[in-house]
PDB file of C-alpha atoms in Angstrom:
ATOM      1  CA  MET A   1     126.438 171.048  17.001  1.00  0.00           C
ATOM      2  CA  THR A   2     127.251 174.605  18.409  1.00  0.00           C
ATOM      3  CA  ARG A   3     125.446 175.616  21.647  1.00  0.00           C
ATOM      4  CA  ASP A   4     125.518 178.684  24.412  1.00  0.00           C
ATOM      5  CA  TYR A   5     127.178 178.381  27.814  1.00  0.00           C
ATOM      6  CA  LEU A   6     125.303 181.107  29.771  1.00  0.00           C
ATOM      7  CA  SER A   7     124.768 179.175  33.067  1.00  0.00           C
ATOM      8  CA  SER A   8     126.416 176.390  34.968  1.00  0.00           C
ATOM      9  CA  LEU A   9     123.384 174.356  34.478  1.00  0.00           C
ATOM     10  CA  ASP A  10     123.901 174.217  30.780  1.00  0.00           C
ATOM     11  CA  TYR A  11     126.670 171.070  31.264  1.00  0.00           C
ATOM     12  CA  ASP A  12     125.552 168.029  32.803  1.00  0.00           C
ATOM     13  CA  ALA A  13     127.940 165.989  35.079  1.00  0.00           C
ATOM     14  CA  VAL A  14     129.341 164.165  32.248  1.00  0.00           C
ATOM     15  CA  THR A  15     130.046 166.788  30.022  1.00  0.00           C
ATOM     16  CA  ILE A  16     132.039 168.883  32.893  1.00  0.00           C
ATOM     17  CA  MET A  17     133.992 165.861  33.226  1.00  0.00           C
ATOM     18  CA  ARG A  18     134.598 165.284  29.671  1.00  0.00           C
ATOM     19  CA  LEU A  19     136.021 169.104  29.615  1.00  0.00           C
ATOM     20  CA  PHE A  20     138.057 168.501  32.639  1.00  0.00           C
ATOM     21  CA  GLU A  21     139.881 165.299  31.053  1.00  0.00           C
ATOM     22  CA  LEU A  22     140.856 167.395  27.519  1.00  0.00           C
ATOM     23  CA  ALA A  23     141.590 170.431  29.595  1.00  0.00           C
ATOM     24  CA  ALA A  24     143.939 168.469  31.938  1.00  0.00           C
ATOM     25  CA  GLU A  25     145.152 167.075  28.185  1.00  0.00           C
ATOM     26  CA  ILE A  26     145.685 170.333  26.816  1.00  0.00           C
ATOM     27  CA  LYS A  27     147.722 171.889  29.818  1.00  0.00           C
ATOM     28  CA  ALA A  28     149.944 169.210  30.010  1.00  0.00           C
ATOM     29  CA  ALA A  29     150.541 169.216  26.377  1.00  0.00           C
ATOM     30  CA  THR A  30     149.835 165.979  25.445  1.00  0.00           C
ATOM     31  CA  ARG A  31     146.549 166.793  22.919  1.00  0.00           C
ATOM     32  CA  ARG A  32     147.604 170.433  22.874  1.00  0.00           C
ATOM     33  CA  ARG A  33     148.859 169.763  18.882  1.00  0.00           C
ATOM     34  CA  GLN A  34     145.888 168.869  18.104  1.00  0.00           C
ATOM     35  CA  TYR A  35     143.964 171.785  18.898  1.00  0.00           C
ATOM     36  CA  LEU A  36     146.559 174.547  17.653  1.00  0.00           C
ATOM     37  CA  ASP A  37     145.019 175.364  14.516  1.00  0.00           C
ATOM     38  CA  VAL A  38     141.548 174.060  15.490  1.00  0.00           C
ATOM     39  CA  LEU A  39     140.165 177.974  15.558  1.00  0.00           C
ATOM     40  CA  ALA A  40     142.154 179.199  12.200  1.00  0.00           C
ATOM     41  CA  GLY A  41     139.535 181.657  10.415  1.00  0.00           C
ATOM     42  CA  ARG A  42     137.365 181.872  13.484  1.00  0.00           C
ATOM     43  CA  SER A  43     136.887 184.939  15.329  1.00  0.00           C
ATOM     44  CA  ALA A  44     135.515 185.674  18.720  1.00  0.00           C
ATOM     45  CA  ALA A  45     133.860 189.277  19.835  1.00  0.00           C
ATOM     46  CA  MET A  46     134.605 190.088  23.776  1.00  0.00           C
ATOM     47  CA  ILE A  47     131.689 192.252  25.081  1.00  0.00           C
ATOM     48  CA  PHE A  48     133.039 193.229  28.400  1.00  0.00           C
ATOM     49  CA  GLN A  49     130.897 195.636  30.544  1.00  0.00           C
ATOM     50  CA  LYS A  50     133.125 195.366  33.299  1.00  0.00           C
ATOM     51  CA  PRO A  51     136.896 195.766  33.914  1.00  0.00           C
ATOM     52  CA  SER A  52     138.941 192.349  34.025  1.00  0.00           C
ATOM     53  CA  LEU A  53     142.471 190.962  34.191  1.00  0.00           C
ATOM     54  CA  ARG A  54     141.900 187.269  34.356  1.00  0.00           C
ATOM     55  CA  THR A  55     138.984 187.108  31.949  1.00  0.00           C
ATOM     56  CA  ARG A  56     140.262 189.149  29.266  1.00  0.00           C
ATOM     57  CA  VAL A  57     143.761 187.721  29.007  1.00  0.00           C
ATOM     58  CA  THR A  58     142.966 184.449  29.475  1.00  0.00           C
ATOM     59  CA  PHE A  59     139.881 184.248  26.365  1.00  0.00           C
ATOM     60  CA  ASP A  60     141.636 186.572  24.304  1.00  0.00           C
ATOM     61  CA  LEU A  61     144.965 184.342  24.684  1.00  0.00           C
ATOM     62  CA  GLY A  62     142.956 180.931  24.321  1.00  0.00           C
ATOM     63  CA  MET A  63     141.357 181.832  21.125  1.00  0.00           C
ATOM     64  CA  LYS A  64     144.799 183.093  19.712  1.00  0.00           C
ATOM     65  CA  GLN A  65     146.718 179.816  21.213  1.00  0.00           C
ATOM     66  CA  MET A  66     144.322 177.843  19.140  1.00  0.00           C
ATOM     67  CA  GLY A  67     144.657 180.009  15.870  1.00  0.00           C
ATOM     68  CA  GLY A  68     141.696 181.965  16.128  1.00  0.00           C
ATOM     69  CA  HIS A  69     141.420 185.777  16.689  1.00  0.00           C
ATOM     70  CA  ALA A  70     139.509 187.861  19.555  1.00  0.00           C
ATOM     71  CA  VAL A  71     138.182 191.618  19.367  1.00  0.00           C
ATOM     72  CA  TYR A  72     137.904 193.235  22.571  1.00  0.00           C
ATOM     73  CA  LEU A  73     134.947 195.604  23.067  1.00  0.00           C
ATOM     74  CA  GLY A  74     135.222 197.589  25.773  1.00  0.00           C
ATOM     75  CA  PRO A  75     132.259 199.872  27.171  1.00  0.00           C
ATOM     76  CA  SER A  76     133.856 202.688  25.352  1.00  0.00           C
ATOM     77  CA  GLU A  77     133.661 201.111  22.085  1.00  0.00           C
ATOM     78  CA  ILE A  78     130.150 199.685  22.580  1.00  0.00           C
ATOM     79  CA  SER A  79     127.156 200.672  24.766  1.00  0.00           C
ATOM     80  CA  MET A  80     124.319 198.154  24.837  1.00  0.00           C
ATOM     81  CA  GLY A  81     121.304 199.689  26.063  1.00  0.00           C
ATOM     82  CA  GLU A  82     122.360 203.223  25.247  1.00  0.00           C
ATOM     83  CA  ARG A  83     124.052 203.855  22.158  1.00  0.00           C
ATOM     84  CA  GLU A  84     122.513 200.653  20.684  1.00  0.00           C
ATOM     85  CA  SER A  85     120.143 198.259  21.718  1.00  0.00           C
ATOM     86  CA  VAL A  86     121.384 194.484  22.727  1.00  0.00           C
ATOM     87  CA  SER A  87     119.474 192.508  20.095  1.00  0.00           C
ATOM     88  CA  ASP A  88     120.982 194.731  17.420  1.00  0.00           C
ATOM     89  CA  VAL A  89     124.286 194.195  18.696  1.00  0.00           C
ATOM     90  CA  GLY A  90     123.728 190.414  18.721  1.00  0.00           C
ATOM     91  CA  ARG A  91     122.545 191.147  15.311  1.00  0.00           C
ATOM     92  CA  ASN A  92     125.561 192.649  13.633  1.00  0.00           C
ATOM     93  CA  LEU A  93     128.610 190.752  15.623  1.00  0.00           C
ATOM     94  CA  GLU A  94     126.670 187.164  14.309  1.00  0.00           C
ATOM     95  CA  ARG A  95     127.182 188.512  10.494  1.00  0.00           C
ATOM     96  CA  TRP A  96     131.054 188.810  11.516  1.00  0.00           C
ATOM     97  CA  VAL A  97     132.421 186.305  14.208  1.00  0.00           C
ATOM     98  CA  ASP A  98     132.057 182.440  15.468  1.00  0.00           C
ATOM     99  CA  LEU A  99     131.538 183.247  19.315  1.00  0.00           C
ATOM    100  CA  ILE A 100     130.186 186.254  21.564  1.00  0.00           C
ATOM    101  CA  ILE A 101     131.959 186.265  25.110  1.00  0.00           C
ATOM    102  CA  ALA A 102     130.406 188.452  27.221  1.00  0.00           C
ATOM    103  CA  ARG A 103     130.816 189.984  30.699  1.00  0.00           C
ATOM    104  CA  VAL A 104     128.284 191.835  31.758  1.00  0.00           C
ATOM    105  CA  PHE A 105     125.575 193.117  34.488  1.00  0.00           C
ATOM    106  CA  GLY A 106     122.518 191.722  33.964  1.00  0.00           C
ATOM    107  CA  GLN A 107     121.634 188.155  33.114  1.00  0.00           C
ATOM    108  CA  GLU A 108     119.235 188.948  30.591  1.00  0.00           C
ATOM    109  CA  ILE A 109     121.808 190.352  28.553  1.00  0.00           C
ATOM    110  CA  VAL A 110     123.896 187.373  27.775  1.00  0.00           C
ATOM    111  CA  GLU A 111     120.691 185.773  27.432  1.00  0.00           C
ATOM    112  CA  GLU A 112     118.797 188.122  25.245  1.00  0.00           C
ATOM    113  CA  LEU A 113     122.540 187.903  22.685  1.00  0.00           C
ATOM    114  CA  ALA A 114     122.294 184.199  22.872  1.00  0.00           C
ATOM    115  CA  GLU A 115     118.468 184.549  21.344  1.00  0.00           C
ATOM    116  CA  VAL A 116     119.233 187.006  18.817  1.00  0.00           C
ATOM    117  CA  ALA A 117     122.449 185.650  17.598  1.00  0.00           C
ATOM    118  CA  GLY A 118     123.278 183.107  15.527  1.00  0.00           C
ATOM    119  CA  VAL A 119     126.592 181.811  16.719  1.00  0.00           C
ATOM    120  CA  PRO A 120     127.273 180.491  20.438  1.00  0.00           C
ATOM    121  CA  VAL A 121     127.237 182.963  23.246  1.00  0.00           C
ATOM    122  CA  ILE A 122     129.665 182.308  26.612  1.00  0.00           C
ATOM    123  CA  ASN A 123     128.553 184.034  29.952  1.00  0.00           C
ATOM    124  CA  ALA A 124     131.739 185.292  31.162  1.00  0.00           C
ATOM    125  CA  LEU A 125     130.284 186.849  34.083  1.00  0.00           C
ATOM    126  CA  SER A 126     126.704 188.344  35.129  1.00  0.00           C
ATOM    127  CA  ASP A 127     125.553 189.467  38.082  1.00  0.00           C
ATOM    128  CA  GLU A 128     123.679 186.272  38.554  1.00  0.00           C
ATOM    129  CA  GLU A 129     126.123 183.499  37.258  1.00  0.00           C
ATOM    130  CA  HIS A 130     129.889 183.031  36.810  1.00  0.00           C
ATOM    131  CA  PRO A 131     129.759 180.061  35.239  1.00  0.00           C
ATOM    132  CA  CYS A 132     133.571 179.905  33.645  1.00  0.00           C
ATOM    133  CA  GLN A 133     134.623 180.643  36.742  1.00  0.00           C
ATOM    134  CA  ALA A 134     133.258 177.671  38.536  1.00  0.00           C
ATOM    135  CA  MET A 135     134.301 175.217  35.545  1.00  0.00           C
ATOM    136  CA  THR A 136     137.703 176.434  36.426  1.00  0.00           C
ATOM    137  CA  ASP A 137     137.845 176.040  39.915  1.00  0.00           C
ATOM    138  CA  PHE A 138     136.307 172.526  40.043  1.00  0.00           C
ATOM    139  CA  PHE A 139     138.723 171.705  37.521  1.00  0.00           C
ATOM    140  CA  THR A 140     141.596 172.849  39.736  1.00  0.00           C
ATOM    141  CA  LEU A 141     139.930 170.491  42.575  1.00  0.00           C
ATOM    142  CA  TYR A 142     140.043 167.880  39.869  1.00  0.00           C
ATOM    143  CA  GLU A 143     143.662 168.146  38.792  1.00  0.00           C
ATOM    144  CA  LYS A 144     144.435 168.166  42.755  1.00  0.00           C
ATOM    145  CA  GLY A 145     142.888 164.884  43.202  1.00  0.00           C
ATOM    146  CA  MET A 146     139.531 165.786  44.830  1.00  0.00           C
ATOM    147  CA  ARG A 147     137.245 163.214  44.489  1.00  0.00           C
ATOM    148  CA  TRP A 148     133.423 164.745  44.674  1.00  0.00           C
ATOM    149  CA  SER A 149     131.884 161.984  47.097  1.00  0.00           C
ATOM    150  CA  GLU A 150     134.461 163.334  49.461  1.00  0.00           C
ATOM    151  CA  LEU A 151     134.845 167.238  48.324  1.00  0.00           C
ATOM    152  CA  LYS A 152     133.660 169.556  51.367  1.00  0.00           C
ATOM    153  CA  LEU A 153     133.380 173.104  49.548  1.00  0.00           C
ATOM    154  CA  ALA A 154     133.097 175.829  52.314  1.00  0.00           C
ATOM    155  CA  TYR A 155     132.051 179.338  50.814  1.00  0.00           C
ATOM    156  CA  ILE A 156     132.431 181.984  53.247  1.00  0.00           C
ATOM    157  CA  GLY A 157     130.930 185.410  52.260  1.00  0.00           C
ATOM    158  CA  ASP A 158     128.253 187.321  49.965  1.00  0.00           C
ATOM    159  CA  GLY A 159     125.846 184.593  48.083  1.00  0.00           C
ATOM    160  CA  ASN A 160     126.619 186.051  45.211  1.00  0.00           C
ATOM    161  CA  ASN A 161     127.032 185.314  41.445  1.00  0.00           C
ATOM    162  CA  VAL A 162     130.225 183.145  42.010  1.00  0.00           C
ATOM    163  CA  CYS A 163     128.320 181.478  45.086  1.00  0.00           C
ATOM    164  CA  THR A 164     125.607 180.673  42.765  1.00  0.00           C
ATOM    165  CA  SER A 165     127.570 178.789  40.185  1.00  0.00           C
ATOM    166  CA  LEU A 166     129.864 177.148  42.556  1.00  0.00           C
ATOM    167  CA  MET A 167     126.579 175.826  44.388  1.00  0.00           C
ATOM    168  CA  TYR A 168     125.565 174.853  40.856  1.00  0.00           C
ATOM    169  CA  VAL A 169     128.392 172.589  40.052  1.00  0.00           C
ATOM    170  CA  ALA A 170     129.097 171.169  43.032  1.00  0.00           C
ATOM    171  CA  ALA A 171     125.527 170.055  42.929  1.00  0.00           C
ATOM    172  CA  LEU A 172     125.641 168.368  39.368  1.00  0.00           C
ATOM    173  CA  LEU A 173     128.709 166.483  40.603  1.00  0.00           C
ATOM    174  CA  GLY A 174     127.826 165.485  43.867  1.00  0.00           C
ATOM    175  CA  ALA A 175     129.540 167.392  46.357  1.00  0.00           C
ATOM    176  CA  GLU A 176     128.546 168.964  49.317  1.00  0.00           C
ATOM    177  CA  MET A 177     129.026 172.859  49.569  1.00  0.00           C
ATOM    178  CA  ARG A 178     128.474 174.957  52.499  1.00  0.00           C
ATOM    179  CA  VAL A 179     127.976 178.438  52.621  1.00  0.00           C
ATOM    180  CA  GLY A 180     128.388 180.503  55.085  1.00  0.00           C
ATOM    181  CA  GLY A 181     127.462 184.569  55.661  1.00  0.00           C
ATOM    182  CA  PRO A 182     125.432 186.977  57.076  1.00  0.00           C
ATOM    183  CA  ALA A 183     121.912 186.340  57.051  1.00  0.00           C
ATOM    184  CA  GLN A 184     120.912 189.867  55.043  1.00  0.00           C
ATOM    185  CA  TYR A 185     123.121 188.305  51.963  1.00  0.00           C
ATOM    186  CA  PRO A 186     122.315 184.657  51.716  1.00  0.00           C
ATOM    187  CA  PRO A 187     122.130 182.790  47.886  1.00  0.00           C
ATOM    188  CA  PRO A 188     119.086 183.106  46.308  1.00  0.00           C
ATOM    189  CA  ALA A 189     116.175 181.068  47.398  1.00  0.00           C
ATOM    190  CA  GLU A 190     115.782 180.174  43.879  1.00  0.00           C
ATOM    191  CA  VAL A 191     118.894 178.995  43.403  1.00  0.00           C
ATOM    192  CA  VAL A 192     118.882 177.026  47.118  1.00  0.00           C
ATOM    193  CA  ALA A 193     115.523 175.226  45.461  1.00  0.00           C
ATOM    194  CA  ARG A 194     116.960 174.295  42.153  1.00  0.00           C
ATOM    195  CA  VAL A 195     120.585 172.859  44.128  1.00  0.00           C
ATOM    196  CA  GLU A 196     118.435 170.979  46.536  1.00  0.00           C
ATOM    197  CA  GLU A 197     116.232 169.373  43.800  1.00  0.00           C
ATOM    198  CA  ILE A 198     119.192 168.570  41.654  1.00  0.00           C
ATOM    199  CA  ASN A 199     121.012 167.036  45.181  1.00  0.00           C
ATOM    200  CA  ARG A 200     118.253 164.506  45.212  1.00  0.00           C
ATOM    201  CA  THR A 201     119.541 163.183  42.354  1.00  0.00           C
ATOM    202  CA  SER A 202     123.183 163.479  42.072  1.00  0.00           C
ATOM    203  CA  GLY A 203     123.653 162.830  45.858  1.00  0.00           C
ATOM    204  CA  GLY A 204     125.141 166.496  46.687  1.00  0.00           C
ATOM    205  CA  ARG A 205     124.822 167.847  49.599  1.00  0.00           C
ATOM    206  CA  LEU A 206     123.950 171.679  50.730  1.00  0.00           C
ATOM    207  CA  LEU A 207     124.373 173.619  54.186  1.00  0.00           C
ATOM    208  CA  ILE A 208     123.546 177.211  54.267  1.00  0.00           C
ATOM    209  CA  THR A 209     124.208 179.201  57.654  1.00  0.00           C
ATOM    210  CA  THR A 210     125.340 182.028  59.443  1.00  0.00           C
ATOM    211  CA  ASP A 211     128.085 181.007  61.404  1.00  0.00           C
ATOM    212  CA  PRO A 212     131.544 180.350  59.343  1.00  0.00           C
ATOM    213  CA  ARG A 213     133.140 178.053  61.920  1.00  0.00           C
ATOM    214  CA  GLU A 214     130.082 175.797  61.101  1.00  0.00           C
ATOM    215  CA  ALA A 215     130.526 176.082  57.178  1.00  0.00           C
ATOM    216  CA  VAL A 216     134.872 175.455  57.400  1.00  0.00           C
ATOM    217  CA  ARG A 217     134.607 172.744  60.049  1.00  0.00           C
ATOM    218  CA  HIS A 218     136.413 169.616  58.129  1.00  0.00           C
ATOM    219  CA  ALA A 219     136.164 171.112  54.599  1.00  0.00           C
ATOM    220  CA  ASN A 220     138.837 170.190  52.421  1.00  0.00           C
ATOM    221  CA  ALA A 221     138.981 173.324  50.581  1.00  0.00           C
ATOM    222  CA  VAL A 222     137.786 177.309  51.941  1.00  0.00           C
ATOM    223  CA  TYR A 223     136.691 179.429  49.449  1.00  0.00           C
ATOM    224  CA  THR A 224     136.123 183.337  49.534  1.00  0.00           C
ATOM    225  CA  ASP A 225     135.289 186.594  47.506  1.00  0.00           C
ATOM    226  CA  VAL A 226     135.382 190.349  47.817  1.00  0.00           C
ATOM    227  CA  TRP A 227     132.571 191.731  50.280  1.00  0.00           C
ATOM    228  CA  ALA A 228     131.859 193.653  47.344  1.00  0.00           C
ATOM    229  CA  SER A 229     131.354 193.228  43.995  1.00  0.00           C
ATOM    230  CA  MET A 230     131.961 195.363  41.058  1.00  0.00           C
ATOM    231  CA  GLY A 231     128.601 197.851  41.157  1.00  0.00           C
ATOM    232  CA  GLN A 232     128.235 197.745  45.104  1.00  0.00           C
ATOM    233  CA  GLU A 233     130.828 199.967  45.687  1.00  0.00           C
ATOM    234  CA  HIS A 234     128.601 202.163  47.167  1.00  0.00           C
ATOM    235  CA  GLU A 235     128.332 199.869  49.982  1.00  0.00           C
ATOM    236  CA  ALA A 236     131.531 198.812  50.559  1.00  0.00           C
ATOM    237  CA  ALA A 237     131.562 200.337  54.015  1.00  0.00           C
ATOM    238  CA  ALA A 238     128.522 199.140  55.160  1.00  0.00           C
ATOM    239  CA  ARG A 239     129.382 195.770  53.889  1.00  0.00           C
ATOM    240  CA  ARG A 240     132.900 195.576  55.432  1.00  0.00           C
ATOM    241  CA  ARG A 241     130.923 196.191  59.215  1.00  0.00           C
ATOM    242  CA  THR A 242     128.678 192.942  58.050  1.00  0.00           C
ATOM    243  CA  PHE A 243     131.325 190.709  56.846  1.00  0.00           C
ATOM    244  CA  LEU A 244     134.278 191.610  59.121  1.00  0.00           C
ATOM    245  CA  SER A 245     133.170 188.396  61.372  1.00  0.00           C
ATOM    246  CA  TYR A 246     133.733 186.508  58.052  1.00  0.00           C
ATOM    247  CA  GLN A 247     137.467 186.769  57.405  1.00  0.00           C
ATOM    248  CA  VAL A 248     139.130 183.960  56.290  1.00  0.00           C
ATOM    249  CA  ASN A 249     141.854 183.792  58.805  1.00  0.00           C
ATOM    250  CA  ALA A 250     144.408 181.257  60.488  1.00  0.00           C
ATOM    251  CA  LYS A 251     142.190 180.676  63.221  1.00  0.00           C
ATOM    252  CA  LEU A 252     139.138 180.081  60.715  1.00  0.00           C
ATOM    253  CA  MET A 253     141.340 177.707  58.472  1.00  0.00           C
ATOM    254  CA  ALA A 254     142.027 175.904  61.637  1.00  0.00           C
ATOM    255  CA  GLU A 255     138.598 174.565  61.880  1.00  0.00           C
ATOM    256  CA  ALA A 256     138.977 172.843  58.123  1.00  0.00           C
ATOM    257  CA  GLU A 257     140.819 169.225  57.670  1.00  0.00           C
ATOM    258  CA  PRO A 258     144.616 169.538  57.968  1.00  0.00           C
ATOM    259  CA  GLY A 259     146.118 170.855  54.608  1.00  0.00           C
ATOM    260  CA  ALA A 260     142.724 172.301  53.471  1.00  0.00           C
ATOM    261  CA  PHE A 261     143.147 174.324  50.311  1.00  0.00           C
ATOM    262  CA  PHE A 262     142.100 178.013  50.314  1.00  0.00           C
ATOM    263  CA  MET A 263     140.805 179.500  47.260  1.00  0.00           C
ATOM    264  CA  HIS A 264     139.402 182.942  45.843  1.00  0.00           C
ATOM    265  CA  ASP A 265     138.399 183.691  42.564  1.00  0.00           C
ATOM    266  CA  LEU A 266     140.761 187.218  42.408  1.00  0.00           C
ATOM    267  CA  PRO A 267     141.312 190.273  42.767  1.00  0.00           C
ATOM    268  CA  ALA A 268     141.817 189.719  46.405  1.00  0.00           C
ATOM    269  CA  HIS A 269     141.830 192.425  49.317  1.00  0.00           C
ATOM    270  CA  ARG A 270     144.100 190.962  52.041  1.00  0.00           C
ATOM    271  CA  GLY A 271     143.305 192.215  55.167  1.00  0.00           C
ATOM    272  CA  GLU A 272     139.445 192.289  54.240  1.00  0.00           C
ATOM    273  CA  GLU A 273     137.954 188.943  53.286  1.00  0.00           C
ATOM    274  CA  VAL A 274     141.553 186.891  53.655  1.00  0.00           C
ATOM    275  CA  THR A 275     144.324 187.628  55.480  1.00  0.00           C
ATOM    276  CA  ALA A 276     147.880 187.431  54.128  1.00  0.00           C
ATOM    277  CA  ASP A 277     149.118 184.460  55.791  1.00  0.00           C
ATOM    278  CA  VAL A 278     146.316 182.260  54.463  1.00  0.00           C
ATOM    279  CA  MET A 279     146.225 184.167  50.343  1.00  0.00           C
ATOM    280  CA  ASP A 280     149.992 183.764  50.421  1.00  0.00           C
ATOM    281  CA  GLY A 281     150.450 180.435  51.982  1.00  0.00           C
ATOM    282  CA  PRO A 282     151.333 177.321  51.319  1.00  0.00           C
ATOM    283  CA  ASN A 283     147.665 175.584  50.724  1.00  0.00           C
ATOM    284  CA  SER A 284     146.649 178.295  48.718  1.00  0.00           C
ATOM    285  CA  ILE A 285     145.859 177.929  45.209  1.00  0.00           C
ATOM    286  CA  CYS A 286     144.167 180.878  44.110  1.00  0.00           C
ATOM    287  CA  PHE A 287     147.012 181.093  41.708  1.00  0.00           C
ATOM    288  CA  ASP A 288     146.329 177.765  40.449  1.00  0.00           C
ATOM    289  CA  GLN A 289     142.887 178.706  39.709  1.00  0.00           C
ATOM    290  CA  ALA A 290     143.851 181.900  38.021  1.00  0.00           C
ATOM    291  CA  GLU A 291     146.382 179.889  35.519  1.00  0.00           C
ATOM    292  CA  ASN A 292     143.450 177.431  34.904  1.00  0.00           C
ATOM    293  CA  ARG A 293     141.156 179.774  33.566  1.00  0.00           C
ATOM    294  CA  LEU A 294     143.206 179.552  30.280  1.00  0.00           C
ATOM    295  CA  HIS A 295     142.739 175.721  30.480  1.00  0.00           C
ATOM    296  CA  ALA A 296     138.951 175.825  31.252  1.00  0.00           C
ATOM    297  CA  GLN A 297     137.734 178.752  28.864  1.00  0.00           C
ATOM    298  CA  LYS A 298     139.737 176.562  26.105  1.00  0.00           C
ATOM    299  CA  VAL A 299     137.749 173.498  26.233  1.00  0.00           C
ATOM    300  CA  ILE A 300     134.383 175.985  26.840  1.00  0.00           C
ATOM    301  CA  ILE A 301     135.283 177.445  23.358  1.00  0.00           C
ATOM    302  CA  LEU A 302     135.703 174.341  21.813  1.00  0.00           C
ATOM    303  CA  GLU A 303     132.868 172.983  23.309  1.00  0.00           C
ATOM    304  CA  SER A 304     130.459 175.746  22.421  1.00  0.00           C
ATOM    305  CA  LEU A 305     131.649 175.525  18.799  1.00  0.00           C
ATOM    306  CA  GLY A 306     131.484 172.131  18.675  1.00  0.00           C
ATOM    307  CA  LEU A 307     135.020 171.393  17.836  1.00  0.00           C
ATOM    308  CA  ILE A 308     136.060 168.413  20.333  1.00  0.00           C
ATOM    309  CA  SER A 309     137.621 165.835  18.989  1.00  0.00           C
ATOM    310  CA  GLU A 310     137.202 162.364  20.631  1.00  0.00           C
TER     311      GLU A 310
END
């Protein structure tokens, strides 16, 4: 059975853990041979409205390393909503490919693609969510031996798409998530409400605060992101002034548990949201996260196409 992956809420905790286990086995090569040719004869269309290093390379390689093929469609090849409607793009692509991977602006674009196309759609980033990144991040913590009931993940910065997806996965797994950011840039109220609803069942916990020290205190993982995301470049100067007191530096990391991990989805701006000594320090696992985009996205592809063997 095939299925779309548009939001972090599309997987339950059982599915997430099953995919983490498989990703670890594929990464360790214990089951890699089993999936070497599983995508033979299958193709994916990669629609990218936004530039990318990690997402493009890892999805492309993920398809190829499992025997499939990926076709990259950048802004110069396809202008959805301008040259051609989202609906017509989806209806064309479903005739040629087995999977659509979309990195777009509005969440409504991936939702419309999924509605009209008869092939699964993976959200490789939208302005509202970044589910593949959150899967990667929690997989990275999983392979570090983290127990979800003991995890205290502090996210420092803008309540953006990455923050939303992290909050959802933390709630699904029953972990504790703290968000520390300026009052004018909080996570969306509807996201907070949904997380609190999930937490009542999962045992997860959520703290929203404007005090970065409160968010980081006794955390065993500290996460940050750029202060101005793609499409917000015109706000960069104003955001820099607002977020200066939310920089992740050695002083802030000292509030966390000894040996706490530093995490970042990249690209990073050293000297802005994080200092170089933290970013390049011994507890930084941001490049482990980058590596794991390949392995996490492989299992997301397999799950979407209904190709996971027991």
